[in-house]
Tab-separated table of C-alpha atoms and ligand atoms in Angstrom:
chain	number	residue	atom	x	y	z
A	1365	MET	CA	0.133	0.098	-0.104
A	1366	PRO	CA	1.104	3.532	-0.885
A	1367	TRP	CA	2.491	6.190	0.481
A	1368	THR	CA	3.719	9.377	1.123
A	1369	HIS	CA	5.038	12.656	-0.818
A	1370	ASN	CA	8.307	13.883	-0.850
A	1371	ARG	CA	10.452	17.006	-1.106
A	1372	ALA	CA	12.371	15.722	-4.172
A	1373	GLY	CA	15.497	16.410	-5.184
A	1374	PRO	CA	17.146	16.632	-8.720
A	1375	PHE	CA	16.558	13.927	-11.425
A	1376	CYS	CA	14.267	12.323	-7.993
A	1377	PRO	CA	9.946	11.524	-8.964
A	1378	HIS	CA	7.931	13.322	-6.432
A	1379	VAL	CA	6.567	10.830	-4.502
A	1380	SER	CA	2.271	11.520	-3.044
A	1381	SER	CA	-0.013	8.972	-1.545
A	1382	VAL	CA	-2.462	7.523	-3.640
A	1383	VAL	CA	-4.718	4.870	-0.903
A	1384	ASP	CA	-4.845	5.719	2.526
A	1385	ALA	CA	-3.149	9.251	3.646
A	1386	PRO	CA	-4.875	11.458	5.641
A	1387	SER	CA	-5.461	14.840	4.154
A	1388	SER	CA	-7.846	14.686	2.137
A	1389	ASN	CA	-7.883	18.763	1.053
A	1390	VAL	CA	-7.908	19.349	-2.325
A	1391	MET	CA	-6.010	22.394	-3.590
A	1392	SER	CA	-5.480	23.794	-6.975
A	1393	PHE	CA	-3.490	26.993	-8.072
A	1394	SER	CA	-2.873	28.213	-11.509
A	1395	MET	CA	0.234	29.972	-12.121
A	1396	ALA	CA	-1.834	32.203	-14.255
A	1397	GLY	CA	-4.431	33.223	-12.377
A	1398	ALA	CA	-5.890	33.619	-8.926
A	1399	VAL	CA	-5.336	30.946	-6.004
A	1400	ARG	CA	-8.434	28.303	-6.017
A	1401	ALA	CA	-8.875	26.514	-2.987
A	1402	ARG	CA	-11.506	23.885	-2.347
A	1403	SER	CA	-11.615	21.763	0.805
A	1404	ALA	CA	-13.446	18.420	0.945
A	1405	GLY	CA	-12.117	17.189	4.547
A	1406	THR	CA	-10.360	17.994	7.374
A	1407	SER	CA	-7.473	16.602	8.942
A	1408	SER	CA	-6.883	16.220	12.157
A	1409	ALA	CA	-4.374	15.948	14.914
A	1410	GLY	CA	-3.546	13.181	17.574
A	1411	ALA	CA	-1.183	11.598	19.752
A	1412	GLN	CA	1.982	14.816	20.177
A	1413	GLY	CA	0.772	16.433	17.350
A	1414	ALA	CA	1.170	13.542	15.010
A	1415	SER	CA	-1.573	12.706	12.498
A	1416	VAL	CA	-4.439	10.465	13.680
A	1417	PRO	CA	-3.731	8.084	10.596
A	1418	PHE	CA	-0.204	7.647	11.316
A	1419	ALA	CA	-1.109	6.788	14.604
A	1420	GLU	CA	-3.599	4.408	13.637
A	1421	ASP	CA	-1.919	2.754	11.321
A	1422	VAL	CA	1.494	2.274	13.206
A	1423	LYS	CA	-0.296	0.779	15.929
A	1424	ALA	CA	-2.270	-1.539	13.495
A	1425	GLY	CA	0.745	-2.448	11.663
A	1426	LEU	CA	3.161	-3.183	14.834
A	1427	SER	CA	0.122	-5.004	16.159
A	1428	ALA	CA	-0.002	-7.642	13.301
A	1429	SER	CA	1.876	-10.745	12.594
A	1430	PRO	CA	4.029	-10.217	10.872
A	1431	LYS	CA	4.655	-6.871	11.610
A	1432	ARG	CA	4.515	-4.168	8.675
A	1433	LEU	CA	4.707	-0.164	8.436
A	1434	LEU	CA	3.178	1.247	5.074
A	1435	PRO	CA	6.190	2.635	3.401
A	1436	LYS	CA	4.350	6.070	2.536
A	1437	TYR	CA	5.369	7.189	6.275
A	1438	PHE	CA	8.823	7.051	5.004
A	1439	TYR	CA	8.683	10.542	3.488
A	1440	ASP	CA	8.834	13.180	6.195
A	1441	ASP	CA	11.082	15.828	6.043
A	1442	LEU	CA	14.611	13.425	6.946
A	1443	GLY	CA	13.038	10.606	4.877
A	1444	SER	CA	12.564	13.155	1.523
A	1445	THR	CA	16.245	13.993	1.804
A	1446	LEU	CA	17.390	10.831	2.456
A	1447	PHE	CA	15.788	9.472	-0.754
A	1448	ASP	CA	16.926	12.346	-2.450
A	1449	ALA	CA	20.325	11.097	-1.703
A	1450	ILE	CA	19.385	7.746	-3.294
A	1451	CYS	CA	18.545	9.087	-6.334
A	1452	LEU	CA	22.125	9.532	-6.175
A	1453	LEU	CA	23.854	6.831	-5.148
A	1454	PRO	CA	25.733	4.387	-8.161
A	1455	GLU	CA	23.914	1.435	-6.515
A	1456	TYR	CA	20.019	3.261	-7.099
A	1457	TYR	CA	20.205	3.083	-10.885
A	1458	LEU	CA	16.511	3.960	-11.433
A	1459	THR	CA	16.997	7.704	-11.888
A	1460	ARG	CA	19.338	7.842	-14.007
A	1461	ALA	CA	18.251	5.179	-16.298
A	1462	GLU	CA	14.976	6.684	-16.940
A	1463	ASP	CA	16.026	10.622	-17.317
A	1464	GLU	CA	18.250	8.946	-20.162
A	1465	ILE	CA	15.719	7.498	-21.936
A	1466	LEU	CA	13.853	10.845	-21.729
A	1467	ASP	CA	16.977	12.546	-22.587
A	1468	ARG	CA	16.725	10.643	-25.700
A	1469	HIS	CA	12.763	9.691	-26.491
A	1470	ALA	CA	10.950	12.530	-25.267
A	1471	ARG	CA	9.585	13.968	-28.575
A	1472	GLU	CA	8.903	10.468	-30.240
A	1473	ILE	CA	7.176	9.924	-26.804
A	1474	VAL	CA	5.126	13.067	-27.377
A	1475	ASP	CA	4.748	12.313	-31.336
A	1476	ALA	CA	3.425	9.073	-30.759
A	1477	VAL	CA	0.747	10.662	-28.260
A	1478	GLY	CA	-0.219	13.666	-30.770
A	1479	SER	CA	-0.730	16.916	-30.237
A	1480	PRO	CA	-1.709	19.450	-29.105
A	1481	LEU	CA	-1.523	17.794	-25.474
A	1482	ASP	CA	-2.409	18.524	-21.998
A	1483	LEU	CA	-0.096	17.404	-19.758
A	1484	VAL	CA	-1.048	15.648	-16.076
A	1485	GLU	CA	1.636	14.437	-13.889
A	1486	LEU	CA	1.163	12.373	-10.479
A	1487	GLY	CA	3.850	13.275	-8.433
A	1488	SER	CA	5.632	16.032	-9.749
A	1489	GLY	CA	8.998	16.724	-7.385
A	1490	SER	CA	11.402	19.118	-9.004
A	1491	ALA	CA	10.180	18.006	-12.205
A	1492	ILE	CA	13.300	17.436	-14.130
A	1493	LYS	CA	12.587	14.726	-16.323
A	1494	THR	CA	8.931	15.940	-16.769
A	1495	ARG	CA	11.330	19.505	-17.836
A	1496	ARG	CA	12.013	16.562	-20.957
A	1497	ILE	CA	8.654	16.231	-22.009
A	1498	ILE	CA	7.781	20.002	-21.575
A	1499	SER	CA	10.003	20.982	-23.730
A	1500	ALA	CA	9.588	17.932	-26.419
A	1501	ALA	CA	5.738	19.147	-26.112
A	1502	LEU	CA	6.371	22.816	-27.535
A	1503	GLU	CA	8.669	22.017	-30.580
A	1504	SER	CA	4.878	20.972	-31.974
A	1505	GLN	CA	2.574	23.422	-29.899
A	1506	PRO	CA	3.111	26.873	-28.933
A	1507	THR	CA	1.399	26.781	-25.707
A	1508	LEU	CA	0.711	23.806	-22.971
A	1509	ARG	CA	-1.148	23.344	-19.973
A	1510	TYR	CA	0.576	21.136	-16.943
A	1511	SER	CA	-1.141	20.104	-14.333
A	1512	PRO	CA	1.011	18.226	-11.801
A	1513	ILE	CA	-1.315	16.767	-8.747
A	1514	ASP	CA	0.969	16.183	-5.389
A	1515	ILE	CA	-0.026	15.927	-2.200
A	1516	SER	CA	2.510	18.799	-1.002
A	1517	PRO	CA	1.322	22.215	-1.669
A	1518	SER	CA	4.850	23.829	-0.431
A	1519	ALA	CA	6.563	21.391	-2.961
A	1520	LEU	CA	3.604	21.665	-5.604
A	1521	ASN	CA	3.999	26.057	-5.868
A	1522	ALA	CA	7.995	25.675	-5.407
A	1523	SER	CA	7.988	23.420	-8.575
A	1524	SER	CA	4.791	25.339	-10.567
A	1525	GLU	CA	6.721	28.966	-10.001
A	1526	ALA	CA	10.103	27.744	-11.245
A	1527	LEU	CA	8.190	25.791	-14.613
A	1528	SER	CA	6.420	29.376	-15.423
A	1529	ARG	CA	9.316	31.238	-15.205
A	1530	GLU	CA	10.925	28.890	-17.255
A	1531	TYR	CA	8.394	28.338	-20.021
A	1532	PRO	CA	6.255	31.193	-20.321
A	1533	ASN	CA	4.128	29.201	-22.451
A	1534	VAL	CA	3.526	26.792	-19.781
A	1535	THR	CA	-0.002	27.350	-17.401
A	1536	VAL	CA	0.957	25.032	-14.607
A	1537	ASP	CA	-1.850	24.030	-13.145
A	1538	GLY	CA	-1.335	22.505	-10.216
A	1539	ILE	CA	-3.406	20.651	-7.688
A	1540	ALA	CA	-2.525	19.623	-4.142
A	1541	ALA	CA	-4.135	16.361	-3.667
A	1542	GLU	CA	-3.779	12.246	-3.439
A	1543	TYR	CA	-3.707	11.510	-6.522
A	1544	LEU	CA	-7.118	9.784	-6.539
A	1545	GLU	CA	-8.659	12.478	-5.255
A	1546	GLY	CA	-6.512	14.980	-7.791
A	1547	LEU	CA	-7.472	13.010	-11.033
A	1548	LYS	CA	-11.185	13.488	-10.270
A	1549	SER	CA	-10.295	17.422	-9.946
A	1550	ILE	CA	-8.888	17.862	-13.335
A	1551	SER	CA	-10.651	19.596	-15.875
A	1552	ARG	CA	-10.138	18.256	-19.497
A	1553	ASN	CA	-10.533	20.513	-22.680
A	1554	GLY	CA	-12.036	17.713	-25.058
A	1555	SER	CA	-9.917	19.283	-28.263
A	1556	VAL	CA	-6.890	18.305	-27.179
A	1557	ARG	CA	-5.011	15.066	-26.028
A	1558	THR	CA	-3.735	14.148	-22.911
A	1559	MET	CA	-0.770	12.439	-21.611
A	1560	VAL	CA	-0.589	11.658	-17.720
A	1561	LEU	CA	2.968	11.149	-16.334
A	1562	PHE	CA	3.283	8.494	-13.820
A	1563	LEU	CA	7.329	8.200	-13.574
A	1564	GLY	CA	10.079	6.859	-11.642
A	1565	SER	CA	9.243	3.356	-10.869
A	1566	ASN	CA	6.463	5.171	-8.061
A	1567	ILE	CA	4.314	2.102	-9.505
A	1568	GLY	CA	6.442	-0.250	-8.123
A	1569	ASN	CA	5.130	0.501	-4.527
A	1570	PHE	CA	1.988	-0.352	-4.887
A	1571	GLU	CA	0.290	-4.143	-4.375
A	1572	PRO	CA	-0.526	-5.250	-7.422
A	1573	HIS	CA	-4.642	-4.881	-6.584
A	1574	ASP	CA	-3.827	-1.048	-5.691
A	1575	ALA	CA	-1.477	-1.094	-8.700
A	1576	VAL	CA	-4.871	-1.840	-10.988
A	1577	ASN	CA	-7.250	0.548	-9.000
A	1578	THR	CA	-4.847	3.462	-9.541
A	1579	LEU	CA	-4.518	2.989	-13.275
A	1580	ARG	CA	-7.883	2.230	-13.420
A	1581	ALA	CA	-8.529	5.697	-11.584
A	1582	VAL	CA	-6.385	7.331	-14.214
A	1583	HIS	CA	-8.711	5.743	-17.214
A	1584	ASP	CA	-11.561	7.607	-15.603
A	1585	VAL	CA	-10.316	10.893	-16.144
A	1586	LEU	CA	-9.154	9.823	-19.924
A	1587	ASN	CA	-10.809	10.186	-23.793
A	1588	ASP	CA	-10.163	7.643	-25.688
A	1589	GLY	CA	-7.063	7.884	-27.608
A	1590	ASP	CA	-5.385	9.775	-24.415
A	1591	ALA	CA	-2.630	8.347	-23.151
A	1592	LEU	CA	-0.688	7.159	-19.464
A	1593	LEU	CA	3.814	6.983	-19.449
A	1594	LEU	CA	4.334	5.018	-16.969
A	1595	GLY	CA	8.307	3.935	-15.527
A	1596	ALA	CA	8.566	0.785	-14.561
A	1597	ASP	CA	12.143	-1.290	-13.161
A	1598	LEU	CA	12.705	-3.795	-14.912
A	1599	LYS	CA	13.196	-7.447	-13.200
A	1600	LYS	CA	17.018	-8.215	-13.781
A	1601	ASP	CA	19.852	-9.672	-11.298
A	1602	ARG	CA	18.975	-10.532	-7.784
A	1603	ALA	CA	22.374	-8.972	-6.821
A	1604	VAL	CA	21.994	-5.443	-8.705
A	1605	LEU	CA	19.002	-5.396	-7.488
A	1606	GLU	CA	19.472	-5.870	-3.652
A	1607	ALA	CA	22.040	-3.397	-4.147
A	1608	ALA	CA	20.248	-1.152	-5.028
A	1609	TYR	CA	18.203	-1.719	-1.830
A	1610	ASP	CA	21.363	-1.650	0.644
A	1611	ASP	CA	24.052	0.599	-0.830
A	1612	ALA	CA	27.177	0.324	0.525
A	1613	GLU	CA	26.698	3.781	1.986
A	1614	GLY	CA	24.623	2.725	4.302
A	1615	VAL	CA	21.727	5.477	3.072
A	1616	THR	CA	19.534	2.916	2.390
A	1617	ALA	CA	19.789	1.546	5.536
A	1618	ALA	CA	19.149	5.228	6.635
A	1619	PHE	CA	15.970	6.200	4.969
A	1620	ASN	CA	14.223	2.742	6.454
A	1621	LEU	CA	15.684	3.230	10.052
A	1622	ASN	CA	14.152	6.181	9.610
A	1623	ILE	CA	10.873	5.287	9.868
A	1624	LEU	CA	11.262	4.114	13.540
A	1625	ALA	CA	13.259	7.110	13.985
A	1626	ARG	CA	10.007	8.576	12.878
A	1627	ILE	CA	7.279	7.189	15.282
A	1628	ASN	CA	10.249	8.537	17.851
A	1629	ARG	CA	9.592	11.796	17.267
A	1630	GLU	CA	5.987	12.022	16.106
A	1631	LEU	CA	4.402	8.984	19.106
A	1632	GLY	CA	6.573	9.216	21.513
A	1633	GLY	CA	8.041	5.962	20.779
A	1634	GLU	CA	11.537	4.397	22.619
A	1635	PHE	CA	13.098	2.570	19.958
A	1636	ASP	CA	16.693	2.419	20.226
A	1637	ILE	CA	17.881	2.096	16.356
A	1638	LYS	CA	20.664	0.567	17.182
A	1639	LYS	CA	19.039	-2.456	18.223
A	1640	PHE	CA	17.664	-2.793	14.631
A	1641	ALA	CA	19.619	-3.721	11.119
A	1642	HIS	CA	18.085	-3.216	7.510
A	1643	ARG	CA	17.188	-6.148	5.183
A	1644	ALA	CA	16.271	-5.392	1.681
A	1645	LEU	CA	15.994	-8.674	-0.393
A	1646	TYR	CA	14.491	-10.415	-3.965
A	1647	ASN	CA	11.601	-12.204	-3.450
A	1648	ASP	CA	12.086	-13.663	-7.205
A	1649	ALA	CA	8.297	-15.910	-6.452
A	1650	LEU	CA	6.548	-12.502	-6.201
A	1651	GLY	CA	9.124	-10.014	-8.599
A	1652	ARG	CA	9.998	-7.544	-5.832
A	1653	VAL	CA	12.588	-6.206	-3.483
A	1654	GLU	CA	11.390	-6.229	-0.183
A	1655	MET	CA	12.300	-3.668	2.862
A	1656	HIS	CA	12.322	-4.791	5.877
A	1657	ILE	CA	13.548	-3.906	9.706
A	1658	VAL	CA	15.438	-7.231	11.560
A	1659	SER	CA	15.194	-6.824	15.621
A	1660	ARG	CA	18.797	-7.697	16.657
A	1661	GLU	CA	17.618	-8.990	19.636
A	1662	ALA	CA	14.488	-9.471	22.028
A	1663	GLN	CA	13.346	-6.267	23.484
A	1664	THR	CA	10.361	-4.756	24.092
A	1665	VAL	CA	9.773	-1.149	23.122
A	1666	ARG	CA	7.190	1.702	24.540
A	1667	ILE	CA	5.362	4.037	22.549
A	1668	ALA	CA	4.123	6.562	24.812
A	1669	GLY	CA	1.785	8.193	22.497
A	1670	LEU	CA	-0.250	5.037	21.515
A	1671	GLY	CA	-0.132	3.645	25.205
A	1672	MET	CA	1.773	0.421	24.191
A	1673	GLU	CA	3.986	-2.082	24.237
A	1674	ILE	CA	5.679	-4.119	21.294
A	1675	HIS	CA	7.555	-7.183	21.857
A	1676	PHE	CA	10.049	-8.255	19.465
A	1677	ASP	CA	11.794	-11.629	19.462
A	1678	ARG	CA	15.789	-11.427	18.258
A	1679	GLY	CA	15.245	-11.873	14.111
A	1680	GLU	CA	11.932	-10.564	14.212
A	1681	THR	CA	11.054	-8.529	11.394
A	1682	ILE	CA	8.833	-5.315	10.660
A	1683	HIS	CA	8.357	-4.872	6.587
A	1684	THR	CA	8.126	-1.434	5.657
A	1685	GLU	CA	8.491	-1.821	1.738
A	1686	SER	CA	7.695	-3.556	-1.602
A	1687	SER	CA	9.227	-2.133	-4.785
A	1688	TYR	CA	7.654	-4.629	-7.461
A	1689	LYS	CA	9.853	-4.813	-10.402
A	1690	TYR	CA	7.887	-5.612	-14.016
A	1691	ASP	CA	8.915	-7.077	-17.549
A	1692	ARG	CA	6.621	-6.639	-20.622
A	1693	ALA	CA	4.509	-9.509	-20.240
A	1694	ARG	CA	3.230	-7.799	-16.793
A	1695	LEU	CA	2.895	-4.469	-17.881
A	1696	ALA	CA	0.522	-5.949	-21.156
A	1697	ASP	CA	-1.301	-7.430	-18.282
A	1698	LEU	CA	-2.020	-4.383	-16.564
A	1699	ALA	CA	-2.532	-1.906	-19.185
A	1700	GLY	CA	-5.227	-4.342	-20.372
A	1701	LEU	CA	-6.954	-5.173	-16.843
A	1702	THR	CA	-6.680	-0.870	-16.826
A	1703	GLY	CA	-8.691	0.040	-19.986
A	1704	PHE	CA	-5.177	0.389	-21.590
A	1705	GLU	CA	-3.262	-0.970	-24.564
A	1706	LEU	CA	0.582	-1.317	-23.854
A	1707	THR	CA	1.407	0.486	-27.530
A	1708	ASN	CA	5.150	2.036	-27.273
A	1709	THR	CA	8.076	0.430	-24.029
A	1710	TRP	CA	11.551	2.275	-24.582
A	1711	ASN	CA	14.052	1.159	-22.540
A	1712	ASP	CA	17.819	2.855	-21.592
A	1713	THR	CA	20.816	1.748	-22.511
A	1714	ARG	CA	21.775	-1.120	-20.763
A	1715	GLY	CA	18.136	-2.260	-20.547
A	1716	MET	CA	17.420	-1.788	-16.643
A	1717	PHE	CA	14.168	0.419	-16.963
A	1718	SER	CA	11.489	1.203	-19.069
A	1719	SER	CA	9.220	4.068	-19.865
A	1720	ASN	CA	5.668	2.843	-21.553
A	1721	LEU	CA	3.031	4.738	-23.504
A	1722	LEU	CA	-0.285	3.252	-22.700
A	1723	ARG	CA	-3.000	4.108	-25.019
A	1724	ALA	CA	-6.527	4.168	-23.222
A	1725	ILE	CA	-9.583	2.662	-24.729
A	1726	LYS	CA	-12.983	3.708	-23.983
A	1727	PRO	CA	-14.711	1.992	-22.855
A	1728	LEU	CA	-13.771	-0.025	-20.433
A	1729	SER	CA	-14.623	-3.568	-21.013
A	1730	THR	CA	-16.837	-5.461	-18.640
A	1731	ASP	CA	-13.917	-8.035	-18.792
A	1732	VAL	CA	-12.046	-5.992	-16.664
A	1733	TYR	CA	-14.606	-4.652	-14.523
A	1734	HIS	CA	-14.788	-8.169	-13.359
A	1735	HIS	CA	-11.389	-9.050	-12.903
A	1736	VAL	CA	-10.642	-5.915	-11.053
A	1737	GLY	CA	-13.875	-6.958	-8.779
A	1738	ARG	CA	-11.766	-10.056	-8.019
A	1739	LYS	CA	-9.058	-8.146	-6.653
A	1740	ARG	CA	-6.994	-10.236	-9.700
A	1741	ASP	CA	-3.129	-9.471	-9.680
A	1742	PRO	CA	-1.583	-8.645	-12.977
B	2861	AVI	C1	10.046	6.345	-4.065
B	2861	AVI	N1	10.042	4.488	-4.873
B	2861	AVI	C2	9.852	4.267	-6.163
B	2861	AVI	C3	11.689	4.139	-4.730
B	2861	AVI	C4	11.566	2.302	-4.725
B	2861	AVI	O1	12.900	2.426	-5.766
B	2861	AVI	O2	10.621	1.277	-4.371
B	2861	AVI	C5	11.351	4.235	-3.090
B	2861	AVI	C6	12.835	3.565	-2.604
B	2861	AVI	N2	13.003	2.909	-1.432
B	2861	AVI	C7	13.999	2.308	-1.026
B	2861	AVI	N3	15.095	3.148	-2.009
B	2861	AVI	C8	14.144	3.656	-2.786
């Protein structure tokens, strides 16, 4: 289950929560006009100022067997900074590979969709990679509307201002919301094509049935012939994958363990971080890299804000993240289950990562609804 935003640095995707994050505010602003804000609810604070969903999710996750924590909670300020650092690590090839693809093929991608087009992006961050698509689109149309959807109004505001400065012919219409809420509030111009960008292998952090539901929500807002550009990391040698999630400098370990530090900071937890270890392993059968936190010894940890004590056996784990890896067949299946056709795939020169163009076919067939209703995995 996904996750929350991060304040992304150069080349990094901006990660946003999709399914069960706390906020239900939708704020929309256009850099060309006045600020518009729409509120669809309220968020609330709980133990020691932390959000109620964070406290509830931690309580439920650490009471479960096996224990788990949701990866969206990696991305507080420190976790976001650590993620930015991960993107620069030699072992973490994903960001560079996708940027190489977009650098080489942005024009081809835009031409395959057709112009004029509007762009919508799920999680925009600093939008470095997005700039490659924007520049390519502006070669064949004089103006462009770009609607980034992100949970963080401040990050959205900063990147929208920068883009508006750099590209006077681009109208940036930012929507501060969860992906699914944001998608519902994008305004469509029926006479132009829309391309939705979902970059950075963010799809990989979704459980398969959540990936299906999210792509179906994207399909819902598109017209026949509109497109989704989906960045997906590819299955590959176990050693390469495990190194990408367990780097020599220990940055990914710090990123993973920061979730315990966050519980200490926000929920009055008493985790002694030294008594826990980071573990990343490739689960071949499920096609995913899993990150876990391992208790180095038998111990009991108090979390004052939750009024609970958690016991850990020696070697007991908390599952914190899955990063699903795809191949073309799996991507084609996912496309078919969600009302798309996989029409083009571009790989980086080392064949590590894929950028995939999915064309929306309307209407969604009843067969697809049937499969999704059964939560069939792609
Ligand atoms: C954000 N997401 C695509 C990253 C990934 O590769 O799954 C998060 C990450 N976890 C550990 N390293 C990076």
